[in-house]
């Protein structure tokens, strides 16, 4: 059996999946949006580990992912990935967004995890068009779940009702679950 994709409206900082994904920036030093919310809810242990990672290996390039503790969160781990800033679609944005999802999933699998929750990467401050981002996110996760049996659940946690509806529409168009 392949793992399942679930879509919910909610706050990613409250999820009980083994890992939650942070839409970070390359500095890994926190920021606004979901990044700020995760650091606020998880406490300083997350930033301390981010700092050590940057000292060791430098900034996190766009499309890559690193993992830290979840600190005070219910999730044991935070996987920090850096999505692309949308310019006009001709600067590799689609591939970089797919890489961010795939490398986050790969990080979870390499660490033996079975459940992971994603926010809608790059569609806030980074301005990636929502429908296009949703399609790439869902396609990338679907393809990954077909190749890798270890994951049980990949959950998308959409902050607004509108975001949830767009993800549901793309999910139905991709005929996932049929
Ligand atoms: P990016 O810089 O990658 O665009 P943002 O944090 O600006 O990241 O936005 C990404 C998405 O995360 C947006 O849809 C935003 O509404 C959403 N978001 C913000 N806070 C939360 C939260 N606590 N839980 C889930 N999603 C959130």
PDB file of C-alpha atoms in Angstrom, residues 11-168:
ATOM      1  CA  UNK A  11      -1.986  25.613  11.722  1.00  0.00           C
ATOM      2  CA  UNK A  12       1.110  23.571  10.973  1.00  0.00           C
ATOM      3  CA  UNK A  13       2.643  24.288  14.379  1.00  0.00           C
ATOM      4  CA  UNK A  14      -0.110  22.186  15.999  1.00  0.00           C
ATOM      5  CA  UNK A  15       0.349  19.033  13.940  1.00  0.00           C
ATOM      6  CA  UNK A  16       1.297  15.716  15.552  1.00  0.00           C
ATOM      7  CA  UNK A  17       3.061  14.257  12.548  1.00  0.00           C
ATOM      8  CA  UNK A  18       6.638  13.131  13.283  1.00  0.00           C
ATOM      9  CA  UNK A  19       7.992  16.054  11.270  1.00  0.00           C
ATOM     10  CA  UNK A  20       6.606  19.349  10.057  1.00  0.00           C
ATOM     11  CA  UNK A  21       8.200  21.247   7.190  1.00  0.00           C
ATOM     12  CA  UNK A  22       9.205  24.888   7.483  1.00  0.00           C
ATOM     13  CA  UNK A  23       9.161  27.220   4.473  1.00  0.00           C
ATOM     14  CA  UNK A  24      12.475  28.749   5.540  1.00  0.00           C
ATOM     15  CA  UNK A  25      14.829  31.154   3.828  1.00  0.00           C
ATOM     16  CA  UNK A  26      18.460  30.385   2.991  1.00  0.00           C
ATOM     17  CA  UNK A  27      19.805  32.011   6.154  1.00  0.00           C
ATOM     18  CA  UNK A  28      17.852  29.525   8.327  1.00  0.00           C
ATOM     19  CA  UNK A  29      17.658  32.337  10.870  1.00  0.00           C
ATOM     20  CA  UNK A  30      13.883  32.637  10.955  1.00  0.00           C
ATOM     21  CA  UNK A  31      11.570  35.119   9.259  1.00  0.00           C
ATOM     22  CA  UNK A  32       7.912  35.958   8.846  1.00  0.00           C
ATOM     23  CA  UNK A  33       4.941  33.808   7.882  1.00  0.00           C
ATOM     24  CA  UNK A  34       5.059  30.143   8.705  1.00  0.00           C
ATOM     25  CA  UNK A  35       8.782  30.369   9.530  1.00  0.00           C
ATOM     26  CA  UNK A  36       8.141  32.873  12.317  1.00  0.00           C
ATOM     27  CA  UNK A  37       5.209  30.846  13.619  1.00  0.00           C
ATOM     28  CA  UNK A  38       7.292  27.648  13.826  1.00  0.00           C
ATOM     29  CA  UNK A  39      10.183  29.316  15.657  1.00  0.00           C
ATOM     30  CA  UNK A  40       7.776  31.028  18.079  1.00  0.00           C
ATOM     31  CA  UNK A  41       5.918  27.823  18.866  1.00  0.00           C
ATOM     32  CA  UNK A  42       8.989  25.553  18.920  1.00  0.00           C
ATOM     33  CA  UNK A  43      11.280  27.765  20.989  1.00  0.00           C
ATOM     34  CA  UNK A  44      14.973  28.614  20.810  1.00  0.00           C
ATOM     35  CA  UNK A  45      16.274  25.042  20.447  1.00  0.00           C
ATOM     36  CA  UNK A  46      15.302  25.124  16.771  1.00  0.00           C
ATOM     37  CA  UNK A  47      17.287  28.285  16.020  1.00  0.00           C
ATOM     38  CA  UNK A  48      20.287  26.960  17.967  1.00  0.00           C
ATOM     39  CA  UNK A  49      20.413  23.884  15.745  1.00  0.00           C
ATOM     40  CA  UNK A  50      19.908  25.973  12.614  1.00  0.00           C
ATOM     41  CA  UNK A  51      22.879  28.105  13.642  1.00  0.00           C
ATOM     42  CA  UNK A  52      25.068  25.005  14.063  1.00  0.00           C
ATOM     43  CA  UNK A  53      24.047  23.728  10.645  1.00  0.00           C
ATOM     44  CA  UNK A  54      24.911  27.061   9.008  1.00  0.00           C
ATOM     45  CA  UNK A  55      28.272  27.163  10.849  1.00  0.00           C
ATOM     46  CA  UNK A  56      29.025  23.672   9.579  1.00  0.00           C
ATOM     47  CA  UNK A  57      27.765  23.757   6.000  1.00  0.00           C
ATOM     48  CA  UNK A  58      26.736  27.328   5.179  1.00  0.00           C
ATOM     49  CA  UNK A  59      23.388  28.663   4.055  1.00  0.00           C
ATOM     50  CA  UNK A  60      20.724  26.310   2.761  1.00  0.00           C
ATOM     51  CA  UNK A  61      20.466  26.604  -1.050  1.00  0.00           C
ATOM     52  CA  UNK A  62      17.041  26.959  -2.665  1.00  0.00           C
ATOM     53  CA  UNK A  63      15.424  23.552  -3.153  1.00  0.00           C
ATOM     54  CA  UNK A  64      17.480  21.840  -0.412  1.00  0.00           C
ATOM     55  CA  UNK A  65      16.369  20.716   3.067  1.00  0.00           C
ATOM     56  CA  UNK A  66      17.890  20.248   6.532  1.00  0.00           C
ATOM     57  CA  UNK A  67      16.417  18.795   9.721  1.00  0.00           C
ATOM     58  CA  UNK A  68      16.409  20.017  13.330  1.00  0.00           C
ATOM     59  CA  UNK A  69      14.640  19.180  16.545  1.00  0.00           C
ATOM     60  CA  UNK A  70      11.024  20.231  16.888  1.00  0.00           C
ATOM     61  CA  UNK A  71      11.800  21.808  20.245  1.00  0.00           C
ATOM     62  CA  UNK A  72       8.540  22.415  22.112  1.00  0.00           C
ATOM     63  CA  UNK A  73       6.376  21.379  19.163  1.00  0.00           C
ATOM     64  CA  UNK A  74       4.328  18.185  19.145  1.00  0.00           C
ATOM     65  CA  UNK A  75       6.269  17.164  16.049  1.00  0.00           C
ATOM     66  CA  UNK A  76       9.638  15.719  17.007  1.00  0.00           C
ATOM     67  CA  UNK A  77      11.439  17.298  14.045  1.00  0.00           C
ATOM     68  CA  UNK A  78      11.308  20.320  11.785  1.00  0.00           C
ATOM     69  CA  UNK A  79      12.528  19.897   8.225  1.00  0.00           C
ATOM     70  CA  UNK A  80      13.556  23.306   6.914  1.00  0.00           C
ATOM     71  CA  UNK A  81      13.398  23.750   3.174  1.00  0.00           C
ATOM     72  CA  UNK A  82      13.886  26.798   0.996  1.00  0.00           C
ATOM     73  CA  UNK A  83      11.364  27.315  -1.778  1.00  0.00           C
ATOM     74  CA  UNK A  84      12.029  29.604  -4.741  1.00  0.00           C
ATOM     75  CA  UNK A  85      11.053  33.260  -4.860  1.00  0.00           C
ATOM     76  CA  UNK A  86       8.646  33.628  -7.809  1.00  0.00           C
ATOM     77  CA  UNK A  87       9.960  35.915 -10.533  1.00  0.00           C
ATOM     78  CA  UNK A  88       8.154  35.136 -13.791  1.00  0.00           C
ATOM     79  CA  UNK A  89       8.308  31.357 -14.083  1.00  0.00           C
ATOM     80  CA  UNK A  90      11.320  31.320 -16.409  1.00  0.00           C
ATOM     81  CA  UNK A  91      13.973  31.148 -13.692  1.00  0.00           C
ATOM     82  CA  UNK A  92      13.642  27.485 -12.797  1.00  0.00           C
ATOM     83  CA  UNK A  93      10.960  28.156 -10.214  1.00  0.00           C
ATOM     84  CA  UNK A  94       8.941  24.983 -10.974  1.00  0.00           C
ATOM     85  CA  UNK A  95      11.935  22.657 -10.687  1.00  0.00           C
ATOM     86  CA  UNK A  96      13.182  24.383  -7.542  1.00  0.00           C
ATOM     87  CA  UNK A  97       9.771  24.060  -5.881  1.00  0.00           C
ATOM     88  CA  UNK A  98       9.598  20.361  -6.769  1.00  0.00           C
ATOM     89  CA  UNK A  99      13.122  19.943  -5.380  1.00  0.00           C
ATOM     90  CA  UNK A 100      12.085  21.553  -2.087  1.00  0.00           C
ATOM     91  CA  UNK A 101       9.274  19.010  -1.673  1.00  0.00           C
ATOM     92  CA  UNK A 102      11.334  16.030  -2.855  1.00  0.00           C
ATOM     93  CA  UNK A 103      14.349  16.828  -0.684  1.00  0.00           C
ATOM     94  CA  UNK A 104      12.118  17.307   2.367  1.00  0.00           C
ATOM     95  CA  UNK A 105      10.515  13.895   1.760  1.00  0.00           C
ATOM     96  CA  UNK A 106      13.935  12.343   1.206  1.00  0.00           C
ATOM     97  CA  UNK A 107      15.169  13.806   4.492  1.00  0.00           C
ATOM     98  CA  UNK A 108      12.189  12.292   6.305  1.00  0.00           C
ATOM     99  CA  UNK A 109      12.791   8.879   4.769  1.00  0.00           C
ATOM    100  CA  UNK A 110      16.527   8.964   5.491  1.00  0.00           C
ATOM    101  CA  UNK A 111      15.683   9.546   9.138  1.00  0.00           C
ATOM    102  CA  UNK A 112      13.188   6.699   9.324  1.00  0.00           C
ATOM    103  CA  UNK A 113      10.070   8.867   9.590  1.00  0.00           C
ATOM    104  CA  UNK A 114       6.612   7.819   8.421  1.00  0.00           C
ATOM    105  CA  UNK A 115       4.487  10.955   8.790  1.00  0.00           C
ATOM    106  CA  UNK A 116       5.191  14.507   7.664  1.00  0.00           C
ATOM    107  CA  UNK A 117       3.188  17.727   7.257  1.00  0.00           C
ATOM    108  CA  UNK A 118       3.841  20.492   4.718  1.00  0.00           C
ATOM    109  CA  UNK A 119       2.662  24.081   4.502  1.00  0.00           C
ATOM    110  CA  UNK A 120       2.126  25.615   1.065  1.00  0.00           C
ATOM    111  CA  UNK A 121       5.768  26.399   0.295  1.00  0.00           C
ATOM    112  CA  UNK A 122       6.576  29.644  -1.578  1.00  0.00           C
ATOM    113  CA  UNK A 123       2.963  30.834  -1.973  1.00  0.00           C
ATOM    114  CA  UNK A 124       3.127  33.523   0.731  1.00  0.00           C
ATOM    115  CA  UNK A 125       5.907  36.118   0.783  1.00  0.00           C
ATOM    116  CA  UNK A 126       7.654  34.306  -2.112  1.00  0.00           C
ATOM    117  CA  UNK A 127       4.538  34.891  -4.322  1.00  0.00           C
ATOM    118  CA  UNK A 128       4.509  31.615  -6.282  1.00  0.00           C
ATOM    119  CA  UNK A 129       1.074  31.387  -8.014  1.00  0.00           C
ATOM    120  CA  UNK A 130      -1.101  29.207  -5.818  1.00  0.00           C
ATOM    121  CA  UNK A 131      -2.658  26.820  -8.374  1.00  0.00           C
ATOM    122  CA  UNK A 132       0.635  26.174 -10.087  1.00  0.00           C
ATOM    123  CA  UNK A 133       2.363  25.590  -6.737  1.00  0.00           C
ATOM    124  CA  UNK A 134      -0.402  23.249  -5.572  1.00  0.00           C
ATOM    125  CA  UNK A 135      -0.125  21.157  -8.745  1.00  0.00           C
ATOM    126  CA  UNK A 136       3.664  20.845  -8.418  1.00  0.00           C
ATOM    127  CA  UNK A 137       3.425  20.034  -4.705  1.00  0.00           C
ATOM    128  CA  UNK A 138       0.822  17.306  -5.181  1.00  0.00           C
ATOM    129  CA  UNK A 139       2.460  15.792  -8.263  1.00  0.00           C
ATOM    130  CA  UNK A 140       5.849  15.652  -6.562  1.00  0.00           C
ATOM    131  CA  UNK A 141       4.462  14.021  -3.421  1.00  0.00           C
ATOM    132  CA  UNK A 142       2.347  11.560  -5.420  1.00  0.00           C
ATOM    133  CA  UNK A 143       5.369  10.502  -7.504  1.00  0.00           C
ATOM    134  CA  UNK A 144       7.528  10.167  -4.399  1.00  0.00           C
ATOM    135  CA  UNK A 145       4.949   7.993  -2.630  1.00  0.00           C
ATOM    136  CA  UNK A 146       4.847   5.684  -5.625  1.00  0.00           C
ATOM    137  CA  UNK A 147       8.604   5.145  -5.472  1.00  0.00           C
ATOM    138  CA  UNK A 148       9.058   4.986  -1.706  1.00  0.00           C
ATOM    139  CA  UNK A 149       6.885   2.761   0.461  1.00  0.00           C
ATOM    140  CA  UNK A 150       8.090   3.928   3.858  1.00  0.00           C
ATOM    141  CA  UNK A 151       5.918   7.023   4.257  1.00  0.00           C
ATOM    142  CA  UNK A 152       2.433   6.463   5.679  1.00  0.00           C
ATOM    143  CA  UNK A 153       1.021   9.975   5.503  1.00  0.00           C
ATOM    144  CA  UNK A 154       1.963  13.221   3.824  1.00  0.00           C
ATOM    145  CA  UNK A 155      -0.329  15.965   5.106  1.00  0.00           C
ATOM    146  CA  UNK A 156      -0.784  19.388   3.557  1.00  0.00           C
ATOM    147  CA  UNK A 157      -1.802  21.947   6.160  1.00  0.00           C
ATOM    148  CA  UNK A 158      -3.339  24.922   4.385  1.00  0.00           C
ATOM    149  CA  UNK A 159      -3.703  28.085   6.378  1.00  0.00           C
ATOM    150  CA  UNK A 160      -6.812  29.482   4.665  1.00  0.00           C
ATOM    151  CA  UNK A 161     -10.038  27.982   3.347  1.00  0.00           C
ATOM    152  CA  UNK A 162      -9.210  29.357  -0.095  1.00  0.00           C
ATOM    153  CA  UNK A 163      -5.805  27.647  -0.147  1.00  0.00           C
ATOM    154  CA  UNK A 164      -7.467  24.395   0.920  1.00  0.00           C
ATOM    155  CA  UNK A 165     -10.001  24.665  -1.904  1.00  0.00           C
ATOM    156  CA  UNK A 166      -7.285  25.252  -4.497  1.00  0.00           C
ATOM    157  CA  UNK A 167      -5.319  22.229  -3.261  1.00  0.00           C
ATOM    158  CA  UNK A 168      -8.505  20.113  -3.285  1.00  0.00           C
TER     159      UNK A 168
END
